[in-house]
Amino acid sequence: MSKHYNNIVVLTGAGISAESGLATFRSSNGLWNNHRVEDVATIDAFERNPEYVHAFYNDMKPELLKAKPNPAHLALAELEHKYDGKVTVVTQNVDTLHEKAGSEKVLHIHGQINQAVCLNCGRVLETWDDVDTQTVCPHCKIAGMMKPNIVFFGESLLCMDEVEKLLRTCDLFVSIGTSGVVYPAAGFVQTAKYFGADTIEFNLETTSNNYLFDKHIFGKSSQTVPEFAAELLKTKNEA
Ligand code: OAD
């Protein structure tokens, strides 16, 4: 039987959503859809050509709105609600499949496709509708200052104070479906391990930072994650 943990942090990447039909970033037909990263995912690109960048993310919305959570998302939501301990999802994914599955403690460190942030007042607009260079901020009423609430290369990650605290206090750190090449998220395992957490990685294959994990579970996350969650749910808090 698995050990019982009190504070579990689950880092997810594009691989957990692959079986919901969403392409991962580094696969051949990756999520950037044959666009160059420099044209659609950097702050310079947005400053140079905001119309183009808005259009790119607007085009992504229908597919992500339609996507349904798969058994891995559902198992994590069930774990959060039934487990005798804290379970927090820290996701790099801009889709909202964890929320659709029922997870409530979700931190979107790379932003969300269904949000735009006003560069004038800093407040967030939540919408699945198109956002463009004419969109008026519903809070400060200024037009033309909305940016997709996606963390571009060259920007800081979101929610990092909270994530840092979680990494320092968790007793189990789990990574699911991420290639571990994009920092700072790729370094979270190091922090968690340094502060004493057990570390487990779920992936189809060996990743570049796999040596930092105590245990590897290979296979499709729609199968491996529900099995793992079911084992954790059998454990008891003996304290
Ligand atoms: P990647 O595309 O780099 O990696 C996806 C990982 O998921 C790979 O290691 C695959 O082997 C694994 N994988 C694929 N299908 C799987 C399955 N069914 N079960 C388990 N694992 C599977 O995606 P990320 O690591 O999420 O940032 O990419 C990190 C960041 O790169 C993204 O958040 C994005 C990009 O820059 C932003 O958009 C800010």
Short mmCIF file of C-alpha atoms and ligand atoms in Angstrom, two decimals:
data_model
loop_
_atom_site.label_atom_id
_atom_site.label_comp_id
_atom_site.label_asym_id
_atom_site.label_seq_id
_atom_site.Cartn_x
_atom_site.Cartn_y
_atom_site.Cartn_z
CA MET A 1 0.00 0.00 0.00
CA SER A 2 1.16 3.60 -0.66
CA LYS A 3 2.39 5.87 2.12
CA HIS A 4 -0.02 8.53 3.40
CA TYR A 5 0.84 12.16 2.65
CA ASN A 6 -0.58 15.35 4.16
CA ASN A 7 0.23 17.87 1.48
CA ILE A 8 0.42 16.81 -2.15
CA VAL A 9 1.42 19.11 -5.01
CA VAL A 10 0.68 17.91 -8.53
CA LEU A 11 2.41 19.69 -11.41
CA THR A 12 0.70 19.03 -14.73
CA GLY A 13 1.78 19.69 -18.30
CA ALA A 14 0.37 19.25 -21.78
CA GLY A 15 0.69 15.44 -21.59
CA ILE A 16 -2.23 15.15 -19.15
CA SER A 17 -4.51 16.78 -21.75
CA ALA A 18 -3.19 14.77 -24.71
CA GLU A 19 -5.87 12.12 -24.24
CA SER A 20 -8.52 14.84 -24.29
CA GLY A 21 -7.42 15.42 -27.87
CA LEU A 22 -5.16 18.44 -27.28
CA ALA A 23 -1.76 18.39 -28.93
CA THR A 24 1.25 18.74 -26.65
CA PHE A 25 3.81 21.48 -27.36
CA ARG A 26 6.78 19.43 -28.41
CA SER A 27 5.01 16.80 -30.51
CA SER A 28 5.28 17.03 -34.29
CA ASN A 29 1.93 18.82 -34.75
CA GLY A 30 2.43 20.75 -31.50
CA LEU A 31 0.09 23.25 -29.88
CA TRP A 32 1.82 26.19 -31.52
CA ASN A 33 0.28 24.88 -34.69
CA ASN A 34 3.35 25.36 -36.84
CA HIS A 35 3.73 28.99 -35.75
CA ARG A 36 7.14 30.13 -34.57
CA VAL A 37 7.32 30.58 -30.79
CA GLU A 38 8.98 33.95 -31.41
CA ASP A 39 5.88 35.12 -33.30
CA VAL A 40 3.15 34.08 -30.88
CA ALA A 41 4.55 33.33 -27.44
CA THR A 42 6.92 36.13 -26.53
CA ILE A 43 6.24 39.54 -25.06
CA ASP A 44 8.23 41.11 -27.93
CA ALA A 45 5.90 39.47 -30.46
CA PHE A 46 2.88 40.87 -28.65
CA GLU A 47 4.36 44.37 -28.55
CA ARG A 48 5.29 44.15 -32.26
CA ASN A 49 2.06 42.70 -33.59
CA PRO A 50 -0.75 42.42 -31.01
CA GLU A 51 -3.43 41.73 -33.69
CA TYR A 52 -1.58 38.62 -34.84
CA VAL A 53 -1.01 37.31 -31.31
CA HIS A 54 -4.63 37.93 -30.26
CA ALA A 55 -5.83 36.11 -33.40
CA PHE A 56 -3.60 33.12 -32.62
CA TYR A 57 -5.08 32.68 -29.13
CA ASN A 58 -8.64 33.46 -30.28
CA ASP A 59 -8.29 30.67 -32.86
CA MET A 60 -7.33 28.22 -30.10
CA LYS A 61 -10.37 28.95 -27.97
CA PRO A 62 -13.09 26.84 -29.69
CA GLU A 63 -11.01 23.65 -29.47
CA LEU A 64 -10.12 24.22 -25.82
CA LEU A 65 -13.68 25.18 -24.92
CA LYS A 66 -14.97 21.95 -26.48
CA ALA A 67 -12.35 19.65 -24.92
CA LYS A 68 -13.48 17.31 -22.16
CA PRO A 69 -11.48 16.18 -19.14
CA ASN A 70 -10.11 12.63 -19.32
CA PRO A 71 -9.80 10.05 -16.49
CA ALA A 72 -6.52 11.62 -15.26
CA HIS A 73 -8.13 15.04 -14.68
CA LEU A 74 -11.15 13.36 -13.08
CA ALA A 75 -9.00 11.24 -10.76
CA LEU A 76 -7.13 14.32 -9.50
CA ALA A 77 -10.42 16.12 -8.82
CA GLU A 78 -11.73 13.11 -6.92
CA LEU A 79 -8.48 12.92 -4.95
CA GLU A 80 -8.74 16.59 -3.97
CA HIS A 81 -12.26 16.11 -2.65
CA LYS A 82 -11.97 12.69 -0.98
CA TYR A 83 -8.38 12.51 0.24
CA ASP A 84 -7.61 13.01 3.90
CA GLY A 85 -4.93 15.62 3.12
CA LYS A 86 -4.38 18.65 0.94
CA VAL A 87 -4.09 18.23 -2.83
CA THR A 88 -3.18 21.22 -5.02
CA VAL A 89 -2.79 21.17 -8.78
CA VAL A 90 -0.19 23.53 -10.24
CA THR A 91 -0.72 23.48 -13.98
CA GLN A 92 1.29 24.76 -16.90
CA ASN A 93 -1.72 24.18 -19.12
CA VAL A 94 -3.77 27.08 -20.38
CA ASP A 95 -6.77 24.79 -20.92
CA THR A 96 -9.36 24.57 -18.15
CA LEU A 97 -9.71 20.79 -18.03
CA HIS A 98 -8.83 20.54 -14.33
CA GLU A 99 -11.68 22.91 -13.48
CA LYS A 100 -14.03 21.08 -15.85
CA ALA A 101 -13.15 17.86 -14.01
CA GLY A 102 -14.09 19.47 -10.68
CA SER A 103 -10.70 20.42 -9.22
CA GLU A 104 -10.96 23.57 -7.11
CA LYS A 105 -7.41 24.08 -5.92
CA VAL A 106 -5.76 24.83 -9.27
CA LEU A 107 -2.97 27.35 -9.83
CA HIS A 108 -2.45 28.33 -13.48
CA ILE A 109 1.18 29.39 -13.53
CA HIS A 110 1.20 29.90 -17.33
CA GLY A 111 -2.21 31.61 -17.46
CA GLN A 112 -5.54 30.59 -18.96
CA ILE A 113 -6.86 30.73 -22.50
CA ASN A 114 -10.23 32.06 -21.29
CA GLN A 115 -8.73 35.15 -19.66
CA ALA A 116 -7.26 38.46 -20.76
CA VAL A 117 -5.42 40.90 -18.52
CA CYS A 118 -5.65 44.68 -18.82
CA LEU A 119 -2.21 46.25 -19.15
CA ASN A 120 -3.68 49.51 -17.84
CA CYS A 121 -5.34 48.39 -14.59
CA GLY A 122 -4.01 44.84 -14.18
CA ARG A 123 -7.43 43.30 -13.74
CA VAL A 124 -8.55 40.12 -15.47
CA LEU A 125 -11.42 39.66 -17.91
CA GLU A 126 -12.78 36.11 -18.07
CA THR A 127 -14.23 35.26 -21.48
CA TRP A 128 -14.35 32.58 -24.15
CA ASP A 129 -15.20 35.27 -26.72
CA ASP A 130 -12.56 36.79 -28.95
CA VAL A 131 -10.38 39.51 -27.43
CA ASP A 132 -8.57 41.94 -29.72
CA THR A 133 -6.87 45.32 -29.89
CA GLN A 134 -10.26 47.10 -29.68
CA THR A 135 -11.55 45.25 -26.59
CA VAL A 136 -12.57 47.57 -23.76
CA CYS A 137 -11.53 46.59 -20.23
CA PRO A 138 -14.77 46.06 -18.25
CA HIS A 139 -13.06 47.40 -15.12
CA CYS A 140 -11.17 50.58 -16.12
CA LYS A 141 -13.10 51.07 -19.41
CA ILE A 142 -9.90 51.73 -21.41
CA ALA A 143 -9.82 50.20 -24.92
CA GLY A 144 -6.92 48.44 -26.59
CA MET A 145 -4.94 47.41 -23.52
CA MET A 146 -5.99 43.77 -23.15
CA LYS A 147 -3.36 41.04 -23.45
CA PRO A 148 -4.15 37.30 -23.48
CA ASN A 149 -3.58 36.13 -19.90
CA ILE A 150 -0.95 33.70 -21.15
CA VAL A 151 2.55 33.90 -19.70
CA PHE A 152 4.83 34.63 -22.63
CA PHE A 153 8.53 33.88 -22.73
CA GLY A 154 10.09 36.94 -21.08
CA GLU A 155 7.34 37.31 -18.44
CA SER A 156 7.13 36.10 -14.84
CA LEU A 157 4.99 33.13 -13.91
CA LEU A 158 1.69 33.69 -12.08
CA CYS A 159 0.90 32.69 -8.47
CA MET A 160 4.56 32.05 -7.69
CA ASP A 161 4.45 33.14 -4.02
CA GLU A 162 1.81 30.54 -3.34
CA VAL A 163 3.58 27.89 -5.42
CA GLU A 164 6.89 28.52 -3.64
CA LYS A 165 5.21 28.03 -0.24
CA LEU A 166 3.57 24.82 -1.44
CA LEU A 167 6.84 23.44 -2.79
CA ARG A 168 8.55 24.08 0.54
CA THR A 169 5.83 22.42 2.60
CA CYS A 170 4.55 19.54 0.48
CA ASP A 171 5.48 15.99 1.42
CA LEU A 172 4.73 14.56 -2.03
CA PHE A 173 5.48 16.26 -5.35
CA VAL A 174 4.00 14.64 -8.45
CA SER A 175 4.74 15.66 -12.02
CA ILE A 176 2.39 14.50 -14.78
CA GLY A 177 2.86 14.84 -18.54
CA THR A 178 5.51 17.52 -18.73
CA SER A 179 8.78 17.33 -20.62
CA GLY A 180 10.61 19.27 -17.90
CA VAL A 181 12.42 21.59 -20.26
CA VAL A 182 10.67 24.90 -19.51
CA TYR A 183 11.89 26.70 -16.40
CA PRO A 184 11.04 27.68 -13.73
CA ALA A 185 8.39 24.90 -13.63
CA ALA A 186 11.00 22.29 -14.58
CA GLY A 187 12.89 23.21 -11.38
CA PHE A 188 9.93 22.77 -8.97
CA VAL A 189 10.92 19.16 -8.32
CA GLN A 190 14.32 20.32 -7.10
CA THR A 191 12.80 22.70 -4.55
CA ALA A 192 10.28 20.13 -3.32
CA LYS A 193 12.99 17.48 -3.00
CA TYR A 194 15.37 19.86 -1.22
CA PHE A 195 12.65 20.55 1.37
CA GLY A 196 12.08 16.83 1.91
CA ALA A 197 9.22 15.77 -0.35
CA ASP A 198 9.00 12.41 -2.07
CA THR A 199 8.89 12.92 -5.84
CA ILE A 200 7.12 10.89 -8.51
CA GLU A 201 7.00 11.44 -12.25
CA PHE A 202 4.30 10.20 -14.65
CA ASN A 203 5.19 10.27 -18.33
CA LEU A 204 5.21 8.14 -21.45
CA GLU A 205 8.99 8.32 -21.58
CA THR A 206 12.14 9.37 -19.74
CA THR A 207 12.41 13.17 -19.43
CA SER A 208 15.44 15.43 -19.21
CA ASN A 209 15.17 15.96 -15.44
CA ASN A 210 14.08 12.42 -14.62
CA TYR A 211 17.08 11.87 -12.31
CA LEU A 212 15.45 14.25 -9.81
CA PHE A 213 12.48 11.94 -9.23
CA ASP A 214 12.44 9.11 -6.69
CA LYS A 215 10.02 7.09 -8.77
CA HIS A 216 8.84 6.95 -12.39
CA ILE A 217 5.52 5.65 -13.57
CA PHE A 218 5.50 5.16 -17.32
CA GLY A 219 2.34 4.97 -19.40
CA LYS A 220 -0.66 6.99 -20.47
CA SER A 221 -1.76 9.27 -17.66
CA SER A 222 -5.44 8.40 -18.25
CA GLN A 223 -4.54 4.96 -16.93
CA THR A 224 -1.64 5.50 -14.52
CA VAL A 225 -3.05 8.51 -12.64
CA PRO A 226 -6.43 6.97 -11.70
CA GLU A 227 -4.60 3.85 -10.45
CA PHE A 228 -2.24 5.95 -8.36
CA ALA A 229 -5.08 8.13 -6.97
CA ALA A 230 -7.04 5.01 -6.02
CA GLU A 231 -4.01 3.70 -4.07
CA LEU A 232 -3.61 7.03 -2.24
CA LEU A 233 -7.29 7.02 -1.32
CA LYS A 234 -6.78 3.69 0.46
CA THR A 235 -4.14 5.18 2.77
CA LYS A 236 -4.97 6.45 6.26
CA ASN A 237 -3.69 9.43 8.17
CA GLU A 238 -2.21 7.74 11.28
CA ALA A 239 -1.20 11.01 12.98
P1 OAD B 1 5.54 19.30 -23.73
O1 OAD B 1 4.86 19.20 -25.04
O2 OAD B 1 6.91 19.86 -23.70
O3 OAD B 1 5.65 17.87 -23.04
C1 OAD B 1 4.55 17.00 -22.92
C2 OAD B 1 5.01 15.77 -22.17
O4 OAD B 1 3.88 14.95 -21.96
C3 OAD B 1 6.06 14.92 -22.90
O5 OAD B 1 7.12 14.63 -21.98
C4 OAD B 1 5.29 13.65 -23.28
O6 OAD B 1 6.12 12.49 -23.25
C5 OAD B 1 4.23 13.60 -22.20
N1 OAD B 1 2.99 12.91 -22.61
C6 OAD B 1 2.35 12.99 -23.79
N2 OAD B 1 1.21 12.27 -23.78
C7 OAD B 1 1.12 11.72 -22.54
C8 OAD B 1 0.17 10.88 -21.88
N3 OAD B 1 -0.93 10.44 -22.50
N4 OAD B 1 0.42 10.51 -20.60
C9 OAD B 1 1.53 10.92 -19.96
N5 OAD B 1 2.45 11.74 -20.52
C10 OAD B 1 2.26 12.14 -21.79
O7 OAD B 1 4.54 20.11 -22.78
P2 OAD B 1 4.86 20.84 -21.39
O8 OAD B 1 5.92 20.14 -20.63
O9 OAD B 1 3.56 21.04 -20.72
O10 OAD B 1 4.32 27.25 -21.89
O11 OAD B 1 5.40 22.23 -21.88
C11 OAD B 1 5.76 23.20 -20.92
C12 OAD B 1 5.48 24.59 -21.46
O12 OAD B 1 6.09 24.73 -22.74
C13 OAD B 1 4.03 24.86 -21.77
O13 OAD B 1 3.25 25.19 -20.62
C14 OAD B 1 4.12 26.06 -22.69
C15 OAD B 1 5.39 25.76 -23.46
O14 OAD B 1 6.27 26.82 -23.50
C16 OAD B 1 3.53 28.32 -22.13
O15 OAD B 1 2.64 28.34 -22.96
C17 OAD B 1 3.83 29.50 -21.28
#
